[in-house]
Coordinates of C-alpha atoms in Angstrom, one line a residue:
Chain A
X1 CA -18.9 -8.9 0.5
X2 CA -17.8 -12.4 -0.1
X3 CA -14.3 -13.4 1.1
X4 CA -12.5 -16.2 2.6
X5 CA -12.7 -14.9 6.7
X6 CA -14.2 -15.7 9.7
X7 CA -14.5 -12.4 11.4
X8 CA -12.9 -8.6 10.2
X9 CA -11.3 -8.7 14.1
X10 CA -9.5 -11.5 13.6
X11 CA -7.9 -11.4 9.8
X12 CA -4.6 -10.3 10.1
X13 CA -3.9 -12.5 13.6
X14 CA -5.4 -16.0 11.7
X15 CA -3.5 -15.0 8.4
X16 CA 0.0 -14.2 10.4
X17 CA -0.9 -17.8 11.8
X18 CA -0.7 -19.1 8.2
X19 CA 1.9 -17.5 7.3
X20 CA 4.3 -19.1 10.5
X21 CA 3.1 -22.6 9.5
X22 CA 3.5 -22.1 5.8
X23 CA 7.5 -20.6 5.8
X24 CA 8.7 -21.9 9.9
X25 CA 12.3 -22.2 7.8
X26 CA 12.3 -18.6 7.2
X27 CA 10.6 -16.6 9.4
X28 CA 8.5 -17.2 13.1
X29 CA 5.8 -14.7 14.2
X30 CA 5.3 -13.4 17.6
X31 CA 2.3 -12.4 19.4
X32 CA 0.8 -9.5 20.8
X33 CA 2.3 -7.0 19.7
X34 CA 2.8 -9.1 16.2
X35 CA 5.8 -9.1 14.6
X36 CA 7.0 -11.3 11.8
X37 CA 10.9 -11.9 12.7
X38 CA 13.2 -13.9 10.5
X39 CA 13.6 -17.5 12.1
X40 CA 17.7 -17.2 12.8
X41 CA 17.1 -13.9 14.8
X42 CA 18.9 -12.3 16.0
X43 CA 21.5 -12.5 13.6
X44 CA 25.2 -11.2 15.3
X45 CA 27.1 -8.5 14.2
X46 CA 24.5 -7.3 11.6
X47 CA 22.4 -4.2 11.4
X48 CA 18.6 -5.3 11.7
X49 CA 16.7 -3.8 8.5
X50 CA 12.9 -3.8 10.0
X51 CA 9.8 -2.8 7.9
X52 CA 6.0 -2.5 8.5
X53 CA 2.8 -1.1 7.9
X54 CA -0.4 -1.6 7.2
X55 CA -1.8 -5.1 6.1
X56 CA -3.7 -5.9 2.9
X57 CA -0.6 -5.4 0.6
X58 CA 0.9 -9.2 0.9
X59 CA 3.4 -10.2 0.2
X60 CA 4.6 -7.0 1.7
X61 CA 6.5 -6.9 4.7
X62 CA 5.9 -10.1 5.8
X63 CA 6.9 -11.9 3.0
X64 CA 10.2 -9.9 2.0
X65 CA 11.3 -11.2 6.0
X66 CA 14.5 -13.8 5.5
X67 CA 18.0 -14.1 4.4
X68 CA 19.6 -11.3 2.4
X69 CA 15.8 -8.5 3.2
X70 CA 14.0 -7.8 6.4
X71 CA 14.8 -9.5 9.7
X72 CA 11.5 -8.0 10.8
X73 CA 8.6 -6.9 9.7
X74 CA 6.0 -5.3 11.7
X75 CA 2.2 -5.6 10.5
X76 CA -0.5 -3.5 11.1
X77 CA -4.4 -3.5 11.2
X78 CA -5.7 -3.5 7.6
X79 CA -4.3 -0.5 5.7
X80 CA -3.3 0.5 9.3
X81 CA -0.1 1.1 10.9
X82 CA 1.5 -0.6 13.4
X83 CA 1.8 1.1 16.9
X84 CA 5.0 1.7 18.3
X85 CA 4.5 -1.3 20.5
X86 CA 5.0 -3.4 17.3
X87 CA 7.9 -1.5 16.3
X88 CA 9.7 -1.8 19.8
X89 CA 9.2 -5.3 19.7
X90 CA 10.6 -5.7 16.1
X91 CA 13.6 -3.8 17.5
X92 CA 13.6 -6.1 20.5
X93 CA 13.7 -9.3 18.7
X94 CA 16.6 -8.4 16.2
X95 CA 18.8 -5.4 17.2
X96 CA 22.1 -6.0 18.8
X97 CA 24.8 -3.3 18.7
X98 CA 24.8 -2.9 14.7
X99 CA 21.7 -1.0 15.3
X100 CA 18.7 -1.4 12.8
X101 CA 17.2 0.6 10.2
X102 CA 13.6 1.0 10.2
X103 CA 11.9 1.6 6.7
X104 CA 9.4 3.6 6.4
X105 CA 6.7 4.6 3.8
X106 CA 5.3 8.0 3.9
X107 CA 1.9 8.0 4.9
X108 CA 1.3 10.0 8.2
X109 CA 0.2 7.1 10.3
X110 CA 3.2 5.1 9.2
X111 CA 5.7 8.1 10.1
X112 CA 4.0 9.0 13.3
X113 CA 4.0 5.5 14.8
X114 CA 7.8 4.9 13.4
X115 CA 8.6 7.7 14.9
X116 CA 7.4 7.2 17.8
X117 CA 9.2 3.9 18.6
X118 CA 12.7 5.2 17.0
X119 CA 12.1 7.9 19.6
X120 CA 11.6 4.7 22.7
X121 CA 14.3 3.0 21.2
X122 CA 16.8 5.9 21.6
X123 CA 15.9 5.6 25.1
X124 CA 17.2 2.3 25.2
X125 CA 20.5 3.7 24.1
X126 CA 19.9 1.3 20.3
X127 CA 20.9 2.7 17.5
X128 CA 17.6 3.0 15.3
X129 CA 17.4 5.4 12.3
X130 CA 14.5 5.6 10.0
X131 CA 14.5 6.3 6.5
X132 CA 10.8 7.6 4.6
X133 CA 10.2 6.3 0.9
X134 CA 8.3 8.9 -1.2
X135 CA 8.2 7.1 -4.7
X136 CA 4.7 8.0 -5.8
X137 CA 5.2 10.5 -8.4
X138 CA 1.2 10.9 -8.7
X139 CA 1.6 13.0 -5.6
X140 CA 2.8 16.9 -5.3
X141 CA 5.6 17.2 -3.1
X142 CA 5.2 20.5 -1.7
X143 CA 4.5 21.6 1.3
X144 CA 0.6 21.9 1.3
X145 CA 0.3 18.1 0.8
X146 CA 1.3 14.9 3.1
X147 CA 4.4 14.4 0.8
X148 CA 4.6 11.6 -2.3
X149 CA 3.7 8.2 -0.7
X150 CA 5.6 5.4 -0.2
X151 CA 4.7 3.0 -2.6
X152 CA 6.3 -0.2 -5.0
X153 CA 9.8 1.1 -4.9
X154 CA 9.9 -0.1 -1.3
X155 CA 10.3 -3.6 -2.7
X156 CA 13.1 -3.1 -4.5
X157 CA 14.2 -0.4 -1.4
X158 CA 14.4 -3.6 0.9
X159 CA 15.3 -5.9 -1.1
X160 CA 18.8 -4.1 -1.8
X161 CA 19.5 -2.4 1.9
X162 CA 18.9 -5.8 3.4
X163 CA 21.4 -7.0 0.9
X164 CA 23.9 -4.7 2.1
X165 CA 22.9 -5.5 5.7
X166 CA 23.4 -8.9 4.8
X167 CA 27.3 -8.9 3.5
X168 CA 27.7 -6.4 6.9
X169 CA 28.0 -2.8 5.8
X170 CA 28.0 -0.6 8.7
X171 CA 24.6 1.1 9.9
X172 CA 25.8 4.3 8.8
X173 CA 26.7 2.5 5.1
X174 CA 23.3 1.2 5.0
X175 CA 21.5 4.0 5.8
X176 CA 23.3 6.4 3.4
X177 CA 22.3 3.7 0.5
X178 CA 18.8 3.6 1.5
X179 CA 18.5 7.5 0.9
X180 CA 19.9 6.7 -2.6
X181 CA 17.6 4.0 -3.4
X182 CA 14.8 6.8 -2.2
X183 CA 16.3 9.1 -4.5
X184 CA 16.5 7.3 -7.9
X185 CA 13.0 5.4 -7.5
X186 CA 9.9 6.8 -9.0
X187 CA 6.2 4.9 -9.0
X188 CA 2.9 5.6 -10.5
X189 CA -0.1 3.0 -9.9
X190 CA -3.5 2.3 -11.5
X191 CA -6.5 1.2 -10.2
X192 CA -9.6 -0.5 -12.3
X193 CA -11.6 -1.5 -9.2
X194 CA -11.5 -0.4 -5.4
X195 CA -10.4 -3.0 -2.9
X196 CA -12.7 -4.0 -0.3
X197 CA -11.4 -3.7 3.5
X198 CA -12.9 -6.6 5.8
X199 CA -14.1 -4.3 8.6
X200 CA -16.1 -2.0 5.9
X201 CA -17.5 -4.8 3.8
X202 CA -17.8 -2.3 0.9
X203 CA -15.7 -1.0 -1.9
X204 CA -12.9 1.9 -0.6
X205 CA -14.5 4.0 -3.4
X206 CA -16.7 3.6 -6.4
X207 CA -15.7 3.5 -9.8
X208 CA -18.1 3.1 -12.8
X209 CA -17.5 0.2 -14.9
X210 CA -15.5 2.4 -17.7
X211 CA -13.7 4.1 -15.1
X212 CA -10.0 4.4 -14.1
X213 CA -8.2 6.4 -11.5
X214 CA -5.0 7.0 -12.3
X215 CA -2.0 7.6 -9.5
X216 CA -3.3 5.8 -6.7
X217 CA -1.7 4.7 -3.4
X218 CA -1.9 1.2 -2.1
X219 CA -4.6 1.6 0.3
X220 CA -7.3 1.9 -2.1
X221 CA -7.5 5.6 -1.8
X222 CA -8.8 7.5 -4.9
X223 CA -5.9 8.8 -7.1
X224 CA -4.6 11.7 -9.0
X225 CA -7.5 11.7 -11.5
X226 CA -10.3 9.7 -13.1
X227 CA -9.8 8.9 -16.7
X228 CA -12.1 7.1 -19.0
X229 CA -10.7 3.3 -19.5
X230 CA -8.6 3.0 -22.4
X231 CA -6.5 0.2 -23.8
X232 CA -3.3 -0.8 -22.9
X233 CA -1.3 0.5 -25.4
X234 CA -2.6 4.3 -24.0
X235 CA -3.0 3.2 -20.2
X236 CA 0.7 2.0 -20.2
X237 CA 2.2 5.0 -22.0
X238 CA 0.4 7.4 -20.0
X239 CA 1.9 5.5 -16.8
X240 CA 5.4 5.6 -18.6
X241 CA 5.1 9.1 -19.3
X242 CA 4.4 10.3 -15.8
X243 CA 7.4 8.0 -14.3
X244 CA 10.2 8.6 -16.9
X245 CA 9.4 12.0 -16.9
X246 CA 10.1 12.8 -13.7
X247 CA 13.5 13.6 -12.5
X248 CA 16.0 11.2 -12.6
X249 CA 15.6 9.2 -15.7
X250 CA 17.4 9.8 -18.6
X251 CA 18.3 8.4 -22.5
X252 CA 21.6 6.2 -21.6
X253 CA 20.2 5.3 -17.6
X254 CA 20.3 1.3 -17.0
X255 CA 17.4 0.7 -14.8
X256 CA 15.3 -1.6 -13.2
X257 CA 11.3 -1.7 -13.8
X258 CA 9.2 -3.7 -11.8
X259 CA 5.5 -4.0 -13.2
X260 CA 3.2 -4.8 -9.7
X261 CA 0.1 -5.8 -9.6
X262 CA -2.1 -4.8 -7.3
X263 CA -3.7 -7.8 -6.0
X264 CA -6.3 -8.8 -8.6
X265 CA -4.7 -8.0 -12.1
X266 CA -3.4 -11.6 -13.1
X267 CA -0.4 -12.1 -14.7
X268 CA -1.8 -12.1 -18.1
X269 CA -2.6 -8.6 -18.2
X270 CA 0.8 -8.1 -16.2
X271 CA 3.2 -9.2 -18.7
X272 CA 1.5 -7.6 -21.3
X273 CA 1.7 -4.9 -20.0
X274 CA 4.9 -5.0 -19.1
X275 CA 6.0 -5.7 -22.5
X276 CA 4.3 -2.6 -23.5
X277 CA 7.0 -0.5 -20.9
X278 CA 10.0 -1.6 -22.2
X279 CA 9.2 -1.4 -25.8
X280 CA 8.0 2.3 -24.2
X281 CA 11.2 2.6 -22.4
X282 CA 13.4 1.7 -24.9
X283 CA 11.9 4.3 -27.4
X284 CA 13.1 7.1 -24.6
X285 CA 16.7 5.3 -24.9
X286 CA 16.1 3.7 -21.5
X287 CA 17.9 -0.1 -20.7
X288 CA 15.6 -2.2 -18.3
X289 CA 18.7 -4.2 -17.2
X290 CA 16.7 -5.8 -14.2
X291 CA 13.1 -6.9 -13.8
X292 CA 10.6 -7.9 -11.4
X293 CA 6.9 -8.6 -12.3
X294 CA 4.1 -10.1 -10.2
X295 CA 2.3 -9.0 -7.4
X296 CA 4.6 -7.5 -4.6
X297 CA 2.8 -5.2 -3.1
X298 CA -1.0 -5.3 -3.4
X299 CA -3.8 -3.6 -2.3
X300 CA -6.1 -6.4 -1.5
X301 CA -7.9 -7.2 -4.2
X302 CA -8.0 -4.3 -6.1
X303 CA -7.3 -4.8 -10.0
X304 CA -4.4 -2.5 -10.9
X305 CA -0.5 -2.3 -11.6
X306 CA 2.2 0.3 -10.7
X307 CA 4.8 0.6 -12.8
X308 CA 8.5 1.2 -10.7
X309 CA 11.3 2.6 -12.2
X310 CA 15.0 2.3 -10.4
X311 CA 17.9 3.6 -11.8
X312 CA 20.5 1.3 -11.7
X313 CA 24.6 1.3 -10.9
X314 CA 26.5 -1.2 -10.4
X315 CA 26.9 -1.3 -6.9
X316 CA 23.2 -1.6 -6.9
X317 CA 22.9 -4.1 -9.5
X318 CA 25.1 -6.2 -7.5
X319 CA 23.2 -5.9 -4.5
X320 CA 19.8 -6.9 -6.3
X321 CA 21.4 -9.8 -7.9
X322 CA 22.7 -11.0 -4.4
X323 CA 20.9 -14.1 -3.0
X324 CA 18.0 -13.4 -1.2
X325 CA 15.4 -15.9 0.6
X326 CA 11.9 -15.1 1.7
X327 CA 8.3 -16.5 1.1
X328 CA 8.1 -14.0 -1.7
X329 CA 11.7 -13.6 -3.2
X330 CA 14.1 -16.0 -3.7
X331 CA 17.2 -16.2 -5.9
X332 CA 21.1 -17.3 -5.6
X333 CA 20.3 -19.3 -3.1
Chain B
X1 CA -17.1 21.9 41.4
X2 CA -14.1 19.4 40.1
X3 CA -13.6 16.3 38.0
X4 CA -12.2 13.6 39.8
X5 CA -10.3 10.7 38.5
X6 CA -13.8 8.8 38.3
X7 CA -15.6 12.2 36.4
X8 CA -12.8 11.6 33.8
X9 CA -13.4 7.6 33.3
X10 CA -16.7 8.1 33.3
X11 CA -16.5 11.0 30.6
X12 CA -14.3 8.2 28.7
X13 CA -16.9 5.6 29.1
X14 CA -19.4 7.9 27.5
X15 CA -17.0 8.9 24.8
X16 CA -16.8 5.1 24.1
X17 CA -20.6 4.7 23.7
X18 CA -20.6 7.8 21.4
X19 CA -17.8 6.5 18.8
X20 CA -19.3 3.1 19.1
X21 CA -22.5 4.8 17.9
X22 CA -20.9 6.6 15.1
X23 CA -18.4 3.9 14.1
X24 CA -19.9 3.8 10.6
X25 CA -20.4 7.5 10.0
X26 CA -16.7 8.0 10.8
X27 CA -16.0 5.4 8.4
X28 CA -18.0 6.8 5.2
X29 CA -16.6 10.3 6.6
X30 CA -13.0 8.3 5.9
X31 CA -13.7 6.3 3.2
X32 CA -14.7 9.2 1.1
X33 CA -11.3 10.8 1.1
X34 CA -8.9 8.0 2.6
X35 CA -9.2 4.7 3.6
X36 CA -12.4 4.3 5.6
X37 CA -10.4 3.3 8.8
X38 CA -11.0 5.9 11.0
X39 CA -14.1 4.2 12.8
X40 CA -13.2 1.2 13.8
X41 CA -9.7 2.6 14.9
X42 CA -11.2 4.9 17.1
X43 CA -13.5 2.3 18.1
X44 CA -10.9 -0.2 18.4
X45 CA -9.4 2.1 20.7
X46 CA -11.9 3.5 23.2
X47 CA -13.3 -0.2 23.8
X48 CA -9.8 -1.3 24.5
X49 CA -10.2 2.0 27.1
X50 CA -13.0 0.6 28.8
X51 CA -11.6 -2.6 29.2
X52 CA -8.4 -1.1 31.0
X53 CA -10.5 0.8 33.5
X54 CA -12.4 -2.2 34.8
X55 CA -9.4 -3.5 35.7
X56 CA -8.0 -0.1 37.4
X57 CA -9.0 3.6 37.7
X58 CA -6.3 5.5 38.5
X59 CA -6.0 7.9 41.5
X60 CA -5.5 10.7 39.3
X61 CA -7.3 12.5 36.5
X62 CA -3.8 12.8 35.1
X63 CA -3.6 9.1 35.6
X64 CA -6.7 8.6 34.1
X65 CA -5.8 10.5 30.9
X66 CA -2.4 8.9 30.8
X67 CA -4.2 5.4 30.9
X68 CA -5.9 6.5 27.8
X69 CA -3.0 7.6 25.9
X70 CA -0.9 4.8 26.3
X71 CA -3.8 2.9 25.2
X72 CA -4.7 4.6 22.2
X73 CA -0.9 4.9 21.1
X74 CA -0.6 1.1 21.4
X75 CA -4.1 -0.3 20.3
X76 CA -5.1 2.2 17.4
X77 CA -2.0 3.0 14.9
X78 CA -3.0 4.9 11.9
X79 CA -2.6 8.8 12.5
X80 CA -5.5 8.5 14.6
X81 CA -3.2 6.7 17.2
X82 CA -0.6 8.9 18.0
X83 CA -2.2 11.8 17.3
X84 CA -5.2 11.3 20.1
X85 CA -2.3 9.5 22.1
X86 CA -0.3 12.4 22.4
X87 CA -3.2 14.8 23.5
X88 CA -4.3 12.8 26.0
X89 CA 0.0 12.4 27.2
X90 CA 0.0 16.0 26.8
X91 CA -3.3 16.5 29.3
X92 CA -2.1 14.0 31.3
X93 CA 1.4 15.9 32.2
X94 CA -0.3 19.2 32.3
X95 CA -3.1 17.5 34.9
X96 CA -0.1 17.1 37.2
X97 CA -1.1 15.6 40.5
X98 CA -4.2 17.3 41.1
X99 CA -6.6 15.6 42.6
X100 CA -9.4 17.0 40.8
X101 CA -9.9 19.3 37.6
X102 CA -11.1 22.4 37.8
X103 CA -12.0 25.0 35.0
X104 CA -8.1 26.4 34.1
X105 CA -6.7 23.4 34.9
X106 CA -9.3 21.8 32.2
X107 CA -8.4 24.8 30.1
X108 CA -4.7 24.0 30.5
X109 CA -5.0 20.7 29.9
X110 CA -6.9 21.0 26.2
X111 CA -4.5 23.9 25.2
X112 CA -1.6 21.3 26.1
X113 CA -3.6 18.7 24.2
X114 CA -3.9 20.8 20.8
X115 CA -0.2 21.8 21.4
X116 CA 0.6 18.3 21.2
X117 CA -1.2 17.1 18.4
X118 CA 0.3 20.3 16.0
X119 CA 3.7 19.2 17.3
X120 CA 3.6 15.9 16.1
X121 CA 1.4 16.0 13.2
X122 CA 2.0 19.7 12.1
X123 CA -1.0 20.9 11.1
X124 CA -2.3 24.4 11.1
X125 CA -6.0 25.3 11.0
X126 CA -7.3 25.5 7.6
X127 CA -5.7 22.4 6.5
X128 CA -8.8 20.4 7.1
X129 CA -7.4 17.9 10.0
X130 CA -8.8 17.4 13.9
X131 CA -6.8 20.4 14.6
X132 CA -9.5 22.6 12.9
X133 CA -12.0 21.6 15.7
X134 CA -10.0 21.6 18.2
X135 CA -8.9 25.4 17.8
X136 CA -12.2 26.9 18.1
X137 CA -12.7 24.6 20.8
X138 CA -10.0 25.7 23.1
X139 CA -10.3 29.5 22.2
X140 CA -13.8 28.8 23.2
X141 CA -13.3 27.0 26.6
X142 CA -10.7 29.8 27.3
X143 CA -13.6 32.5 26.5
X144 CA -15.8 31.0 28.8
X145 CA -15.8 33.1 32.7
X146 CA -14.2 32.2 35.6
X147 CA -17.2 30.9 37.4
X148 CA -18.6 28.5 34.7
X149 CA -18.7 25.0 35.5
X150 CA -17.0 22.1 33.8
X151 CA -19.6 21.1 32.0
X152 CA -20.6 24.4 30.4
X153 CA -16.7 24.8 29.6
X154 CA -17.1 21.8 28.0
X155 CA -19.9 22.5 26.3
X156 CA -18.7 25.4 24.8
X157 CA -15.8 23.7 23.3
X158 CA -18.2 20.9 21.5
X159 CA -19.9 23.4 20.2
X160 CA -17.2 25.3 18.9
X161 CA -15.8 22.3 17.9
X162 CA -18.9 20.8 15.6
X163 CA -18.4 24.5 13.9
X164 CA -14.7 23.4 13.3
X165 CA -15.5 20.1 12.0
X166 CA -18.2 21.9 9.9
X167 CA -15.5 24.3 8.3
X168 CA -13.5 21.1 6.9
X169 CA -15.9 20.8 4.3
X170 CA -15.6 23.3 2.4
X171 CA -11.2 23.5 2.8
X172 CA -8.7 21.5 1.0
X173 CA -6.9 19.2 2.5
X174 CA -2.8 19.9 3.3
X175 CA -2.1 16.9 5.6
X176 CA -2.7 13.3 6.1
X177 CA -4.2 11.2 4.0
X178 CA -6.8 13.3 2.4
X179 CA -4.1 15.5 1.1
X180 CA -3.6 13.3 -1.8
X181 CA -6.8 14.2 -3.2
X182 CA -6.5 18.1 -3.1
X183 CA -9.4 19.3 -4.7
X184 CA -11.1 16.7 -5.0
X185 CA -11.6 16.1 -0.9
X186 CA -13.5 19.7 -1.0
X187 CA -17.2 19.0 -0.1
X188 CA -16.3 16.2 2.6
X189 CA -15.8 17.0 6.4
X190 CA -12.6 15.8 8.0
X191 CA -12.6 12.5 9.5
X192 CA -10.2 13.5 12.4
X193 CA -12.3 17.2 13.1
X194 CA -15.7 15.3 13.2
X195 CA -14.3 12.5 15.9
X196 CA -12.8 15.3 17.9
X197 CA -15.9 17.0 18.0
X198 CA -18.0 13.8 19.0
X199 CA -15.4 13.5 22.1
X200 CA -15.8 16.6 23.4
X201 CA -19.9 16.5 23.1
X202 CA -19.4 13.5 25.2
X203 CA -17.2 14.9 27.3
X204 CA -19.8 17.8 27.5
X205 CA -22.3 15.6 28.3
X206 CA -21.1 13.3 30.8
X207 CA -20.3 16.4 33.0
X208 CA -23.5 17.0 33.0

C-alpha cells in the first residue's frame, strides 16, 4: 500500500486539520467528537441541515458544509459512521429553535448511530428529524435486504434542502422536500478497481484485470454482479438502462444527471462518459436540464462512476440554481 | 460463586486481548462481504475499554457493563457500535444494583442483551448477523442447571455460540451490510456472529 499518510489511526483527524486551514472562510472543525461546522454557526432563525458518515468519500459531507448546504457535517472513521456523540455535537453547535434535519444514508451503521442521537436530542427537548436516502437502485428493496443504499443522490439531496433551509422554510417545509428529493432520485455505480482502506492496507475486494462489478455502494463493497469489462458505449447504456428504468422516469421528465466519479476515474473518462448518457437519455425522450459532473462522492480511490438521475420541477430547479458556497460547490455567489 | 464488578472488568480485559488477537481475521471475515471494518472497530473499541477502567472500575457489575456500552456507542460507530452498545446498556439495567452476578442474574442479563440488539437492529436468526450466535447462546446458558457455575454457564454459551457463528456460512444474508450481496455472501461466516462468539469464549475463559 502506498499512500500519502502517516499512520491509519490518525487519517481522518490530520486530514479534518487540512481541511480547517484550507476553507477557515467557510467552515471550522471541532475536536473530539469531530464535527465540521459552517464558520458563521450558529446561524439564527434557520433550521440546521446536518449530514455525516463515514469518511473516504471527499468531498462528501465535509466539503458540501457552507452557505446555502450543510451547517454541519459529522465525519466518521473510514467507511465508518459517526457515533452519536458526533451527531450530538453537530446538533449542539448549530440548532437553535428552527430545529435541524439530519440526513441520513441508508446503511445500518449510519441509521443506527443517527438514530441514536435524534433519540438524545429529543431529550433535550430540539427538534431533530431524520430523513434515510435509498437511491441505489442496484439494491432490492424488500424486506429480506438492508434496504437500497444511500448513495450520489445525497449530493444533490443536500445541496437543494439546504437551499430551502437557507431562504428559511420551516422545519416541517424542509423535511417534507427532503422526502421528495428521496423519492424522485435513483443511482447506479460502477467500480473498475477496489479502493484500499488505510487500516487494511489491502484492496476491499479483488477484481481481475478484465473485471467489473456493476451496482456498487461507496464503500468499496462488491456490487450487484460481475461483468466482463466492456467499452463505454455498453458500460454506460447498461448503467442508463438500470436507472431510467426504474420508477420514476419518464419520456417528457426534465431532469438532472450527475455523472460522479468515484475517486480515481479522471475527468477524461467522466465526460465522456457523460456525453454518452445524455445522448442515451435523450433517445428515451429524457431533458437533462441540470448537470453536475466530477467527483462528489468518492470511494477513495476506487476507479468508477455512478450515474444520478433527479427528476426535476421547478421549485427544485430553483432551489439547485440558488447560490451555494462550500469547498466543493460554489455558484451565484 | 458470583462475578463482582472486578470478575466483569477483568472478563473485559480478556475480551480485549482476544479481539486484539483476531483483529485481522475479523477484518478478512468483513472484507469478504462488506467493508473490512469490523476489526479494528471492535478493536478500536475494547482498547478504548481498557483505558476507561484504569482510570475507574465501577462499584457495580451493572456499572461495569454500562462503562462499556457507553464506550462502545461513542468510540466504535458502524453497526458494530450501537449494536454491542445496546447489549451491554441492556445487561447493565437488567444487572440492577447487585453487587455480584450470579447464574439467573447472568442469564437475565444475556437474554436482555440479545433483546436489545434485535430491537435496534431487527434481525431474526437465519439472517446471518451476531444475532445468530447469540440465540443458541442464550437458549444454551438458560439450559444449563441451577447449580452450574458462571463459568460453565458461560461456557456453554461460547460454545453454542461458535455453532451460531458457524451456521452463518452457509445462510444468506437479510441485514446489514452483507445483505447487499444476497447470494453471493453464501460460503462466508458473519462478521458480527464470529465477534460475538469470540466475546463470550473470553468471557468463558476469564471465569475460569
Amino acid at each position: 500500500m502506498k499512500k500519502i499518510i502517516n499512520d491509519p489511526a490518525t487519517v481522518v483527524a490530520e486530514s479534518l486539520r487540512g481541511l480547517a486551514v484550507a476553507h477557515a472562510d467557510i467552515l471550522r472543525v471541532q475536536d473530539d467528537p469531530a464535527v465540521v461546522v459552517r464558520a458563521d454557526a450558529p446561524v439564527p432563525s434557520k433550521v440546521a441541515v446536518i449530514s455525516g458518515g463515514g469518511s473516504g468519500h471527499e468531498p462528501l459531507h465535509g466539503g458540501f458544509v457552507g452557505r446555502g448546504m450543510l451547517d454541519a457535517a459529522v465525519p466518521g472513521a473510514v467507511f465508518t459512521s459517526p457515533t452519536p456523540d458526533g451527531v450530538q455535537a453537530a446538533v449542539a453547535a448549530t440548532t437553535g429553535p428552527s430545529g435541524a434535519l439530519l440526513i441520513v444514508k441508508n446503511y445500518t451503521g449510519d441509521v443506527l448511530n443517527f438514530e441514536t442521537a435524534a433519540e438524545l436530542a429529543a431529550a433535550e427537548d430540539l427538534d431533530v428529524r431524520s430523513v434515510v436516502i435509498d437511491d441505489d437502485v442496484a439494491v432490492k428493496d424488500s424486506t429480506f435486504t438492508a434496504g437500497r443504499r444511500g448513495v450520489g443522490g445525497t449530493v444533490l439531496l443536500e445541496k437543494i434542502v439546504g437551499a430551502a433551509a437557507e431562504r428559511g422554510d420551516s422545519l416541517d417545509a424542509v423535511e417534507a422536500l427532503a422526502r421528495k428529493v428521496v423519492g424522485q432520485v435513483r443511482s447506479i455505480g460502477v467500480a473498475l478497481s477496489a479502493p484500499i482502506v488505510p487500516h487494511v492496507g489491502e484492496p476491499s475486494f479483488d477484481l481481475g484485470p478484465d473485471e467489473i462489478e456493476f451496482g456498487i455502494g461507496i464503500h468499496g463493497e462488491p456490487g450487484r454482479e460481475r461483468i466482463p469489462a466492456e467499452p463505454a458505449d455498453a458500460l454506460v447504456a447498461r448503467m442508463v438502462e438500470a436507472v431510467a428504468s426504474d420508477l420514476p422516469y419518464e419520456a417528457g421528465d426534465k431532469v438532472l444527471l450527475f455523472t460522479n466519479s468515484m475517486g480515481a476515474t479522471p475527468l477524461l473518462e467522466l465526460y465522456l462518459a457523460h456525453g454518452i448518457a445524455e445522448r442515451l437519455l435523450a433517445e428515451r425522450g429524457i431533458v437533462v436540464e441540470r448537470r453536475l459532473v466530477g467527483p462528489y462522492i468518492t470511494s477513495l480511490e476506487m476507479q468508477g462512476m455512478s450515474l444520478t438521475l433527479l427528476k426535476l420541477d421547478d421549485e427544485l430547479t430553483e432551489l439547485w440554481d440558488a447560490p451555494v458556497w462550500t469547498s466543493a460547490l460554489r455558484w451565484g455567489i | 460463586m458470583g462475578c463482582s464488578s472486578e470478575g466483569v472488568a477483568a472478563a473485559l480485559r480478556a475480551a480485549a486481548e482476544v479481539v486484539a488477537e483476531h483483529r485481522s481475521e475479523l477484518v478478512e471475515l468483513d472484507r469478504a462481504i462488506g467493508d473490512g471494518d469490523h476489526g479494528e472497530n471492535m478493536s478500536r473499541g475494547f482498547t478504548a475499554i481498557v483505558s476507561a477502567l484504569e482510570t475507574e472500575v465501577p462499584a457495580t457489575p451493572a456499572g461495569v457493563a454500562k462503562l462499556a456500552a457507553t464506550t462502545l456507542i461513542s468510540k466504535v460507530g458502524g453497526a458494530a457500535g450501537p449494536l454491542y452498545g445496546t447489549a451491554f446498556l441492556r445487561a447493565s439495567t437488567k444487572l440492577g444494583d447487585a453487587a455480584s452476578i450470579d447464574v439467573p442474574l447472568l442469564v437475565a442479563a444475556l437474554q436482555a442483551a440479545l433483546d436489545g440488539v434485535q430491537a435496534r437492529g431487527k434481525a431474526v436468526g437465519g439472517d446471518a448477523t451476531m444475532v445468530d450466535a447469540l440465540i443458541p447462546a442464550v437458549s444454551a446458558a438458560a439450559a444449563c442447571p441451577a447449580d452450574a457455575s458462571i463459568a460453565d454457564v458461560l461456557t456453554a454459551a461460547a460454545d453454542a455460540a461458535d455453532r451460531g457463528a458457524e451456521s452463518t456460512v452457509d445462510l444468506v444474508p437479510r441485514k446489514g451490510r452483507a445483505s447487499y450481496l444476497g447470494e453471493r455472501a453464501v460460503g462466508h461466516m458473519d462478521p458480527g456472529a464470529r465477534s460475538t462468539a469470540l466475546l463470550l469464549r473470553a468471557f468463558a475463559e476469564a471465569a475460569r
